[in-house]
XYZ file of N, CA and C in Angstrom:
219
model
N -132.326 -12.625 91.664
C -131.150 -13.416 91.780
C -130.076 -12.964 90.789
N -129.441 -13.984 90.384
C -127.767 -13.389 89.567
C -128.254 -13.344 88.482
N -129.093 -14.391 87.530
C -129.905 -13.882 86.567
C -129.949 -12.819 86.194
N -130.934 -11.655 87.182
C -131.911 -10.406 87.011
C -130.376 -9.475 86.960
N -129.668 -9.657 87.822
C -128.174 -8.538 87.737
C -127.533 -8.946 86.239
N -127.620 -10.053 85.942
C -126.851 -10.122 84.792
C -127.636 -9.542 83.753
N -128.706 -9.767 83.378
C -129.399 -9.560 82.102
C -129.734 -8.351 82.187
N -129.707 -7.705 83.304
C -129.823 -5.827 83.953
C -128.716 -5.533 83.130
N -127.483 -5.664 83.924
C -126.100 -5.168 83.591
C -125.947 -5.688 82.207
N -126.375 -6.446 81.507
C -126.196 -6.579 79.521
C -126.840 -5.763 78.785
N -128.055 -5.785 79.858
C -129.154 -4.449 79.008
C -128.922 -3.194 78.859
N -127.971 -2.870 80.387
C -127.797 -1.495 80.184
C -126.362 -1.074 79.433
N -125.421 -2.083 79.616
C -124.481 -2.051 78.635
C -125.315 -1.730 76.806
N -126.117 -2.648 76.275
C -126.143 -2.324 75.311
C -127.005 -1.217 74.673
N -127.829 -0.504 76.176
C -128.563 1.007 75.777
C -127.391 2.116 75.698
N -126.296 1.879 76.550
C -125.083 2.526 76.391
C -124.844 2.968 75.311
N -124.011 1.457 74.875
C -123.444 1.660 73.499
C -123.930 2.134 72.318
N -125.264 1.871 72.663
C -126.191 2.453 71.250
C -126.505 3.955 70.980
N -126.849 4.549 72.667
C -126.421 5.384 72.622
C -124.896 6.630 72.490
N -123.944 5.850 72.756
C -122.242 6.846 73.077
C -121.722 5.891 72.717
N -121.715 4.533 72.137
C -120.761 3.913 71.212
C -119.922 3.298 72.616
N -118.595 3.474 72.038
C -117.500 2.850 73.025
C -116.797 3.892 74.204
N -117.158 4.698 73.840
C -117.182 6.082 75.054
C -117.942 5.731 75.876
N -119.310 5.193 75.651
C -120.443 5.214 76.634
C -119.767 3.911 77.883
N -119.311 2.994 77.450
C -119.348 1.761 78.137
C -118.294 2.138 78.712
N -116.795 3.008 77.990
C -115.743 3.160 79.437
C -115.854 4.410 80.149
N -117.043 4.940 80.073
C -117.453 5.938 80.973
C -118.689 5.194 81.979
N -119.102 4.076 82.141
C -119.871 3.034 82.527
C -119.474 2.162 83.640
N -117.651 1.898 82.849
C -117.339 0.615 83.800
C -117.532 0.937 85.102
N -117.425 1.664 86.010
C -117.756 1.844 87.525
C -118.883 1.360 87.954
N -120.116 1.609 86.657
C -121.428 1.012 86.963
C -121.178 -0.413 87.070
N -120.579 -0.693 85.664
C -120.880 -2.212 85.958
C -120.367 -2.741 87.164
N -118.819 -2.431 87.390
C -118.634 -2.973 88.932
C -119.845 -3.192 89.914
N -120.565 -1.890 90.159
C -120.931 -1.920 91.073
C -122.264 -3.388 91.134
N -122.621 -3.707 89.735
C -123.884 -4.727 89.992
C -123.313 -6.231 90.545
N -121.567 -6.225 91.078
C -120.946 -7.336 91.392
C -120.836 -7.617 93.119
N -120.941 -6.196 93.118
C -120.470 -5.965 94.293
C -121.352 -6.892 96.046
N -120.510 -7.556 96.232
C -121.166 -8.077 96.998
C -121.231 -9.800 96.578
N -120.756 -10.588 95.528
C -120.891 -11.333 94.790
C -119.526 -12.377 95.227
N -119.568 -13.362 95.260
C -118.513 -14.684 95.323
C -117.478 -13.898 93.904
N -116.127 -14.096 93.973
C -115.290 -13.845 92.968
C -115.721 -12.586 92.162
N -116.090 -11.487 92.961
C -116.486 -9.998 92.204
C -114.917 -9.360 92.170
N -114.224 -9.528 93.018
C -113.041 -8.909 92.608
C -112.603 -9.030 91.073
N -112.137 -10.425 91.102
C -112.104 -10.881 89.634
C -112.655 -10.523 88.466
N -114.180 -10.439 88.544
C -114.945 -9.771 87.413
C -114.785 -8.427 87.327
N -114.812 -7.592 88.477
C -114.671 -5.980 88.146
C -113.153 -5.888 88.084
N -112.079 -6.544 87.435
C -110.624 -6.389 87.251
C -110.832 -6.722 85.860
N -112.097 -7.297 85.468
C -111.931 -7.146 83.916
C -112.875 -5.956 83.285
N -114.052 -6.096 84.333
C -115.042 -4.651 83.827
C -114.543 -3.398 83.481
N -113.162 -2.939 84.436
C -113.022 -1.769 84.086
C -112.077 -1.757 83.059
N -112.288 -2.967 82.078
C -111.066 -2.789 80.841
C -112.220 -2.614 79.539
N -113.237 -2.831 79.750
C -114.287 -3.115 78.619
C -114.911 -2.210 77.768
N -114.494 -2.342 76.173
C -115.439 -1.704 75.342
C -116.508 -2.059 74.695
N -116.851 -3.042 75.162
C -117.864 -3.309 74.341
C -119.157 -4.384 75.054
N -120.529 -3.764 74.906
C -121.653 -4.343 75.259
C -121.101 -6.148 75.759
N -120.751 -6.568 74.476
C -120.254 -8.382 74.823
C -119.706 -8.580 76.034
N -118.486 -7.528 76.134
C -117.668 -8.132 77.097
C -117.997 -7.814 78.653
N -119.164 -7.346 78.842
C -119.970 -6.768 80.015
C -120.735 -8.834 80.278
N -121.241 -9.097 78.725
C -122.075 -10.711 78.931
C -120.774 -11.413 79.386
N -119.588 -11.264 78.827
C -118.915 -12.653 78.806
C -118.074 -12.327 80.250
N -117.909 -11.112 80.880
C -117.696 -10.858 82.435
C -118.533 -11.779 83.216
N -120.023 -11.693 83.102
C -120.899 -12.032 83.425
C -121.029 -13.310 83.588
N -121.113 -13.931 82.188
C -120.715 -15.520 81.981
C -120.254 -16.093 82.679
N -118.783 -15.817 82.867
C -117.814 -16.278 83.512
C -117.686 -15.905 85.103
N -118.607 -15.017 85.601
C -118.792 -15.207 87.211
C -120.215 -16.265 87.281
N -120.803 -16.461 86.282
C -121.876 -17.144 86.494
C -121.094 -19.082 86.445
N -120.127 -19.079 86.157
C -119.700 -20.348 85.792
C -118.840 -20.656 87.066
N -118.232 -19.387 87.791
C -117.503 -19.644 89.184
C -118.549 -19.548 90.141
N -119.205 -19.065 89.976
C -120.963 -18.857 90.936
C -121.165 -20.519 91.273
N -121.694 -20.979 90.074
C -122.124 -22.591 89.998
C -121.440 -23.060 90.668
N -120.080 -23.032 90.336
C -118.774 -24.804 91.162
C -118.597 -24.002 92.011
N -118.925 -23.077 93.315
C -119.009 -22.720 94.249
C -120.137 -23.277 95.005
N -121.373 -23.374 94.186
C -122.325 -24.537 95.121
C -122.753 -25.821 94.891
């Protein structure tokens, strides 16, 4: 479920960064899009993914489709 994509897409954000720093994650953002894809209000979230440097802001993307996810059902 949205769970397993989210805590996927945080995890691999922060093997990224650990590995290539802040290079790694905006050479990334395409990935992250893609774990939205298909998702209620994914436009929205991948209009902020591809601005992101940093591991957090991959969770708080996340967060915040998980909070429009909810008051959608």
């Amino acid at each position: 479920g949205f769970d397993l994509i989210m805590n996927t897409a945080v995890r691999h954000a922060r093997m990224i960064y650990e590995k290539k720093g802040s290079q790694g994650i905006i050479e990334a953002r395409k990935h992250f899009c893609w774990y939205v894809q298909g998702l209620p209000n994914a436009k929205r979230i991948r209009e902020i993914l591809v601005r992101i440097v940093e591991p957090g802001e991959v969770e708080e993307a996340f967060e915040a489709l998980l909070i429009d996810h909810s008051q959608l059902t």
